[in-house]
Amino acid sequence: MTHVSEQLIDDHAALDKVLKQLQAALRSNDLEVAHTKLDLFWARLAVHIRAEHLHLFPAVLSSRETTNASAPSPDEAQMVVSELRRDHDFFMHELARAIEITRELLTAAERSIREEGLNNVKNIVLEVERRLLNHNEIEENQLYRWATTLLNPEEQATLANQVTAELRKHPQRFTPSTWLDE
């Protein structure tokens, strides 16, 4: 596996850790912590997606490798990338919806409204998690491996550097320690 594959798989694990923290906060009905963890998860996932959209997907799709038997056809690569992009859109849309709900709940006075809203957020997060499991499996077992198959060592090193730079970028509302320690 290439360094870029390892980076992105490690980032999947870091995202999973934040997701588990979010789920624990939701299970305990801790709205403030849930909102904070949801915001962090959403932002971390957005950065991960940005790295894939700006660098990984174009590198795989523009590769000219066709002689390796384990390389995907251009049509197969395009189909998988299109599916992954649809998933990314789903994740960002649903998590934005969950963020909006938690923001509203932070100012809601009625307990019944808070309980109903938290249940909605729990359902959204659960659906994101379900789809994310399959999504990550496709990325890790197909797309990330294709980067090794399709790119020469120099291209792989360039891609790894680009992905590293993207993953280090974070919104200013997060301190570097909050961003990395979660």
PDB file of C-alpha atoms in Angstrom, residues 6-167:
ATOM      1  CA  GLU A   6      -2.091   4.693   4.683  1.00  0.00           C
ATOM      2  CA  GLN A   7      -2.758   8.397   5.297  1.00  0.00           C
ATOM      3  CA  LEU A   8      -6.342   8.165   4.171  1.00  0.00           C
ATOM      4  CA  ILE A   9      -7.005   4.897   6.017  1.00  0.00           C
ATOM      5  CA  ASP A  10      -5.528   6.447   9.174  1.00  0.00           C
ATOM      6  CA  ASP A  11      -7.799   9.436   8.651  1.00  0.00           C
ATOM      7  CA  HIS A  12     -10.779   7.068   8.361  1.00  0.00           C
ATOM      8  CA  ALA A  13      -9.792   5.678  11.779  1.00  0.00           C
ATOM      9  CA  ALA A  14      -9.490   9.189  13.249  1.00  0.00           C
ATOM     10  CA  LEU A  15     -12.910  10.084  11.845  1.00  0.00           C
ATOM     11  CA  ASP A  16     -14.349   6.908  13.313  1.00  0.00           C
ATOM     12  CA  LYS A  17     -12.979   7.879  16.726  1.00  0.00           C
ATOM     13  CA  VAL A  18     -14.745  11.253  16.566  1.00  0.00           C
ATOM     14  CA  LEU A  19     -17.915   9.541  15.340  1.00  0.00           C
ATOM     15  CA  LYS A  20     -17.848   7.198  18.352  1.00  0.00           C
ATOM     16  CA  GLN A  21     -17.433  10.203  20.668  1.00  0.00           C
ATOM     17  CA  LEU A  22     -20.380  11.887  18.957  1.00  0.00           C
ATOM     18  CA  GLN A  23     -22.511   8.776  19.355  1.00  0.00           C
ATOM     19  CA  ALA A  24     -21.609   8.507  23.042  1.00  0.00           C
ATOM     20  CA  ALA A  25     -22.697  12.124  23.568  1.00  0.00           C
ATOM     21  CA  LEU A  26     -25.951  11.462  21.728  1.00  0.00           C
ATOM     22  CA  ARG A  27     -26.629   8.309  23.774  1.00  0.00           C
ATOM     23  CA  SER A  28     -26.187  10.301  26.984  1.00  0.00           C
ATOM     24  CA  ASN A  29     -28.353  13.122  25.559  1.00  0.00           C
ATOM     25  CA  ASP A  30     -25.553  15.631  26.121  1.00  0.00           C
ATOM     26  CA  LEU A  31     -26.590  18.202  23.543  1.00  0.00           C
ATOM     27  CA  GLU A  32     -23.645  20.566  24.023  1.00  0.00           C
ATOM     28  CA  VAL A  33     -20.998  17.854  23.640  1.00  0.00           C
ATOM     29  CA  ALA A  34     -22.967  16.255  20.809  1.00  0.00           C
ATOM     30  CA  HIS A  35     -23.041  19.581  18.956  1.00  0.00           C
ATOM     31  CA  THR A  36     -19.299  20.081  19.453  1.00  0.00           C
ATOM     32  CA  LYS A  37     -18.436  16.542  18.304  1.00  0.00           C
ATOM     33  CA  LEU A  38     -20.852  16.761  15.384  1.00  0.00           C
ATOM     34  CA  ASP A  39     -19.249  20.007  14.237  1.00  0.00           C
ATOM     35  CA  LEU A  40     -15.792  18.446  14.515  1.00  0.00           C
ATOM     36  CA  PHE A  41     -16.838  15.275  12.683  1.00  0.00           C
ATOM     37  CA  TRP A  42     -18.473  17.286   9.910  1.00  0.00           C
ATOM     38  CA  ALA A  43     -15.408  19.499   9.489  1.00  0.00           C
ATOM     39  CA  ARG A  44     -12.915  16.605   9.613  1.00  0.00           C
ATOM     40  CA  LEU A  45     -14.943  14.644   7.067  1.00  0.00           C
ATOM     41  CA  ALA A  46     -15.162  17.715   4.816  1.00  0.00           C
ATOM     42  CA  VAL A  47     -11.373  18.082   4.880  1.00  0.00           C
ATOM     43  CA  HIS A  48     -10.947  14.381   4.085  1.00  0.00           C
ATOM     44  CA  ILE A  49     -13.414  14.676   1.214  1.00  0.00           C
ATOM     45  CA  ARG A  50     -11.672  17.796  -0.086  1.00  0.00           C
ATOM     46  CA  ALA A  51      -8.354  15.900  -0.231  1.00  0.00           C
ATOM     47  CA  GLU A  52      -9.980  13.121  -2.217  1.00  0.00           C
ATOM     48  CA  HIS A  53     -11.861  15.450  -4.592  1.00  0.00           C
ATOM     49  CA  LEU A  54      -8.938  17.774  -5.288  1.00  0.00           C
ATOM     50  CA  HIS A  55      -6.150  15.230  -5.503  1.00  0.00           C
ATOM     51  CA  LEU A  56      -6.967  11.517  -5.273  1.00  0.00           C
ATOM     52  CA  PHE A  57      -9.901  11.356  -7.674  1.00  0.00           C
ATOM     53  CA  PRO A  58      -8.210  13.415 -10.400  1.00  0.00           C
ATOM     54  CA  ALA A  59      -4.982  11.397 -10.051  1.00  0.00           C
ATOM     55  CA  VAL A  60      -6.798   8.089 -10.456  1.00  0.00           C
ATOM     56  CA  LEU A  61      -9.060   9.305 -13.249  1.00  0.00           C
ATOM     57  CA  SER A  62      -6.299  10.951 -15.265  1.00  0.00           C
ATOM     58  CA  SER A  63      -3.908   8.009 -15.043  1.00  0.00           C
ATOM     59  CA  ARG A  64      -2.952   6.475 -18.354  1.00  0.00           C
ATOM     60  CA  GLU A  65      -2.020   3.057 -16.945  1.00  0.00           C
ATOM     61  CA  THR A  66      -3.814   0.327 -18.863  1.00  0.00           C
ATOM     62  CA  THR A  67      -1.355  -2.562 -18.958  1.00  0.00           C
ATOM     63  CA  ASN A  68      -1.706  -3.739 -15.374  1.00  0.00           C
ATOM     64  CA  ALA A  69      -4.298  -6.509 -15.054  1.00  0.00           C
ATOM     65  CA  SER A  70      -5.403  -5.233 -11.649  1.00  0.00           C
ATOM     66  CA  ALA A  71      -5.978  -1.706 -12.947  1.00  0.00           C
ATOM     67  CA  PRO A  72      -9.584  -0.652 -13.426  1.00  0.00           C
ATOM     68  CA  SER A  73     -10.894   0.313 -16.821  1.00  0.00           C
ATOM     69  CA  PRO A  74     -11.476   4.055 -17.241  1.00  0.00           C
ATOM     70  CA  ASP A  75     -15.229   3.401 -17.163  1.00  0.00           C
ATOM     71  CA  GLU A  76     -14.970   1.358 -13.958  1.00  0.00           C
ATOM     72  CA  ALA A  77     -12.836   4.028 -12.270  1.00  0.00           C
ATOM     73  CA  GLN A  78     -15.280   6.760 -13.320  1.00  0.00           C
ATOM     74  CA  MET A  79     -18.252   4.740 -12.066  1.00  0.00           C
ATOM     75  CA  VAL A  80     -16.664   4.151  -8.642  1.00  0.00           C
ATOM     76  CA  VAL A  81     -15.571   7.786  -8.283  1.00  0.00           C
ATOM     77  CA  SER A  82     -19.075   8.953  -9.237  1.00  0.00           C
ATOM     78  CA  GLU A  83     -20.574   6.697  -6.573  1.00  0.00           C
ATOM     79  CA  LEU A  84     -18.122   7.992  -3.979  1.00  0.00           C
ATOM     80  CA  ARG A  85     -18.934  11.598  -4.909  1.00  0.00           C
ATOM     81  CA  ARG A  86     -22.653  10.886  -4.417  1.00  0.00           C
ATOM     82  CA  ASP A  87     -21.841   9.485  -0.979  1.00  0.00           C
ATOM     83  CA  HIS A  88     -19.778  12.565  -0.155  1.00  0.00           C
ATOM     84  CA  ASP A  89     -22.684  14.808  -1.136  1.00  0.00           C
ATOM     85  CA  PHE A  90     -25.004  12.734   1.054  1.00  0.00           C
ATOM     86  CA  PHE A  91     -22.657  12.916   4.058  1.00  0.00           C
ATOM     87  CA  MET A  92     -22.182  16.669   3.830  1.00  0.00           C
ATOM     88  CA  HIS A  93     -25.880  17.372   3.289  1.00  0.00           C
ATOM     89  CA  GLU A  94     -27.060  15.136   6.124  1.00  0.00           C
ATOM     90  CA  LEU A  95     -24.427  16.319   8.584  1.00  0.00           C
ATOM     91  CA  ALA A  96     -25.254  19.944   7.746  1.00  0.00           C
ATOM     92  CA  ARG A  97     -28.883  19.140   8.491  1.00  0.00           C
ATOM     93  CA  ALA A  98     -27.875  17.587  11.826  1.00  0.00           C
ATOM     94  CA  ILE A  99     -25.757  20.644  12.695  1.00  0.00           C
ATOM     95  CA  GLU A 100     -28.702  22.907  11.935  1.00  0.00           C
ATOM     96  CA  ILE A 101     -30.943  20.841  14.219  1.00  0.00           C
ATOM     97  CA  THR A 102     -28.442  20.884  17.090  1.00  0.00           C
ATOM     98  CA  ARG A 103     -27.984  24.648  16.762  1.00  0.00           C
ATOM     99  CA  GLU A 104     -31.731  25.122  17.030  1.00  0.00           C
ATOM    100  CA  LEU A 105     -31.918  22.724  19.978  1.00  0.00           C
ATOM    101  CA  LEU A 106     -29.274  24.635  21.899  1.00  0.00           C
ATOM    102  CA  THR A 107     -31.743  27.526  22.162  1.00  0.00           C
ATOM    103  CA  ALA A 108     -34.922  25.451  22.554  1.00  0.00           C
ATOM    104  CA  ALA A 109     -36.563  25.665  25.956  1.00  0.00           C
ATOM    105  CA  GLU A 110     -39.066  22.841  25.683  1.00  0.00           C
ATOM    106  CA  ARG A 111     -37.792  19.452  26.735  1.00  0.00           C
ATOM    107  CA  SER A 112     -40.025  17.579  24.264  1.00  0.00           C
ATOM    108  CA  ILE A 113     -38.628  19.601  21.370  1.00  0.00           C
ATOM    109  CA  ARG A 114     -35.068  18.837  22.512  1.00  0.00           C
ATOM    110  CA  GLU A 115     -35.807  15.104  22.830  1.00  0.00           C
ATOM    111  CA  GLU A 116     -37.435  14.914  19.407  1.00  0.00           C
ATOM    112  CA  GLY A 117     -34.609  16.904  17.837  1.00  0.00           C
ATOM    113  CA  LEU A 118     -31.950  14.732  19.453  1.00  0.00           C
ATOM    114  CA  ASN A 119     -33.709  11.636  18.152  1.00  0.00           C
ATOM    115  CA  ASN A 120     -33.666  13.140  14.655  1.00  0.00           C
ATOM    116  CA  VAL A 121     -29.942  13.833  14.971  1.00  0.00           C
ATOM    117  CA  LYS A 122     -29.329  10.292  16.247  1.00  0.00           C
ATOM    118  CA  ASN A 123     -31.132   8.890  13.204  1.00  0.00           C
ATOM    119  CA  ILE A 124     -29.171  11.094  10.811  1.00  0.00           C
ATOM    120  CA  VAL A 125     -25.855  10.107  12.395  1.00  0.00           C
ATOM    121  CA  LEU A 126     -26.811   6.446  12.311  1.00  0.00           C
ATOM    122  CA  GLU A 127     -27.672   6.617   8.608  1.00  0.00           C
ATOM    123  CA  VAL A 128     -24.411   8.449   7.863  1.00  0.00           C
ATOM    124  CA  GLU A 129     -22.497   5.787   9.783  1.00  0.00           C
ATOM    125  CA  ARG A 130     -24.193   2.951   7.885  1.00  0.00           C
ATOM    126  CA  ARG A 131     -23.417   4.457   4.513  1.00  0.00           C
ATOM    127  CA  LEU A 132     -19.924   5.465   5.598  1.00  0.00           C
ATOM    128  CA  LEU A 133     -19.016   1.861   6.454  1.00  0.00           C
ATOM    129  CA  ASN A 134     -19.699   0.690   2.908  1.00  0.00           C
ATOM    130  CA  HIS A 135     -18.183   3.837   1.441  1.00  0.00           C
ATOM    131  CA  ASN A 136     -14.906   3.429   3.333  1.00  0.00           C
ATOM    132  CA  GLU A 137     -14.694  -0.214   2.324  1.00  0.00           C
ATOM    133  CA  ILE A 138     -14.953   0.754  -1.348  1.00  0.00           C
ATOM    134  CA  GLU A 139     -12.338   3.458  -0.932  1.00  0.00           C
ATOM    135  CA  GLU A 140      -9.905   1.277   1.001  1.00  0.00           C
ATOM    136  CA  ASN A 141     -10.299  -1.864  -1.103  1.00  0.00           C
ATOM    137  CA  GLN A 142     -10.596  -0.300  -4.519  1.00  0.00           C
ATOM    138  CA  LEU A 143      -9.754   3.362  -4.962  1.00  0.00           C
ATOM    139  CA  TYR A 144      -6.787   3.571  -2.599  1.00  0.00           C
ATOM    140  CA  ARG A 145      -5.315   0.403  -4.082  1.00  0.00           C
ATOM    141  CA  TRP A 146      -5.806   1.782  -7.567  1.00  0.00           C
ATOM    142  CA  ALA A 147      -3.598   4.719  -6.638  1.00  0.00           C
ATOM    143  CA  THR A 148      -0.821   2.155  -6.162  1.00  0.00           C
ATOM    144  CA  THR A 149      -1.667   0.323  -9.365  1.00  0.00           C
ATOM    145  CA  LEU A 150      -2.139   3.336 -11.603  1.00  0.00           C
ATOM    146  CA  LEU A 151       0.479   5.798 -10.365  1.00  0.00           C
ATOM    147  CA  ASN A 152       4.237   5.487 -10.602  1.00  0.00           C
ATOM    148  CA  PRO A 153       6.304   6.059  -7.427  1.00  0.00           C
ATOM    149  CA  GLU A 154       6.915   9.725  -8.229  1.00  0.00           C
ATOM    150  CA  GLU A 155       3.208  10.366  -8.818  1.00  0.00           C
ATOM    151  CA  GLN A 156       2.383   8.513  -5.602  1.00  0.00           C
ATOM    152  CA  ALA A 157       4.827  10.675  -3.640  1.00  0.00           C
ATOM    153  CA  THR A 158       3.355  13.845  -5.141  1.00  0.00           C
ATOM    154  CA  LEU A 159      -0.161  12.676  -4.317  1.00  0.00           C
ATOM    155  CA  ALA A 160       0.856  11.808  -0.749  1.00  0.00           C
ATOM    156  CA  ASN A 161       2.300  15.308  -0.273  1.00  0.00           C
ATOM    157  CA  GLN A 162      -0.850  16.910  -1.660  1.00  0.00           C
ATOM    158  CA  VAL A 163      -3.102  14.827   0.579  1.00  0.00           C
ATOM    159  CA  THR A 164      -0.934  15.588   3.624  1.00  0.00           C
ATOM    160  CA  ALA A 165      -1.218  19.322   2.926  1.00  0.00           C
ATOM    161  CA  GLU A 166      -5.014  19.098   2.587  1.00  0.00           C
ATOM    162  CA  LEU A 167      -5.495  17.018   5.739  1.00  0.00           C
TER     163      LEU A 167
END
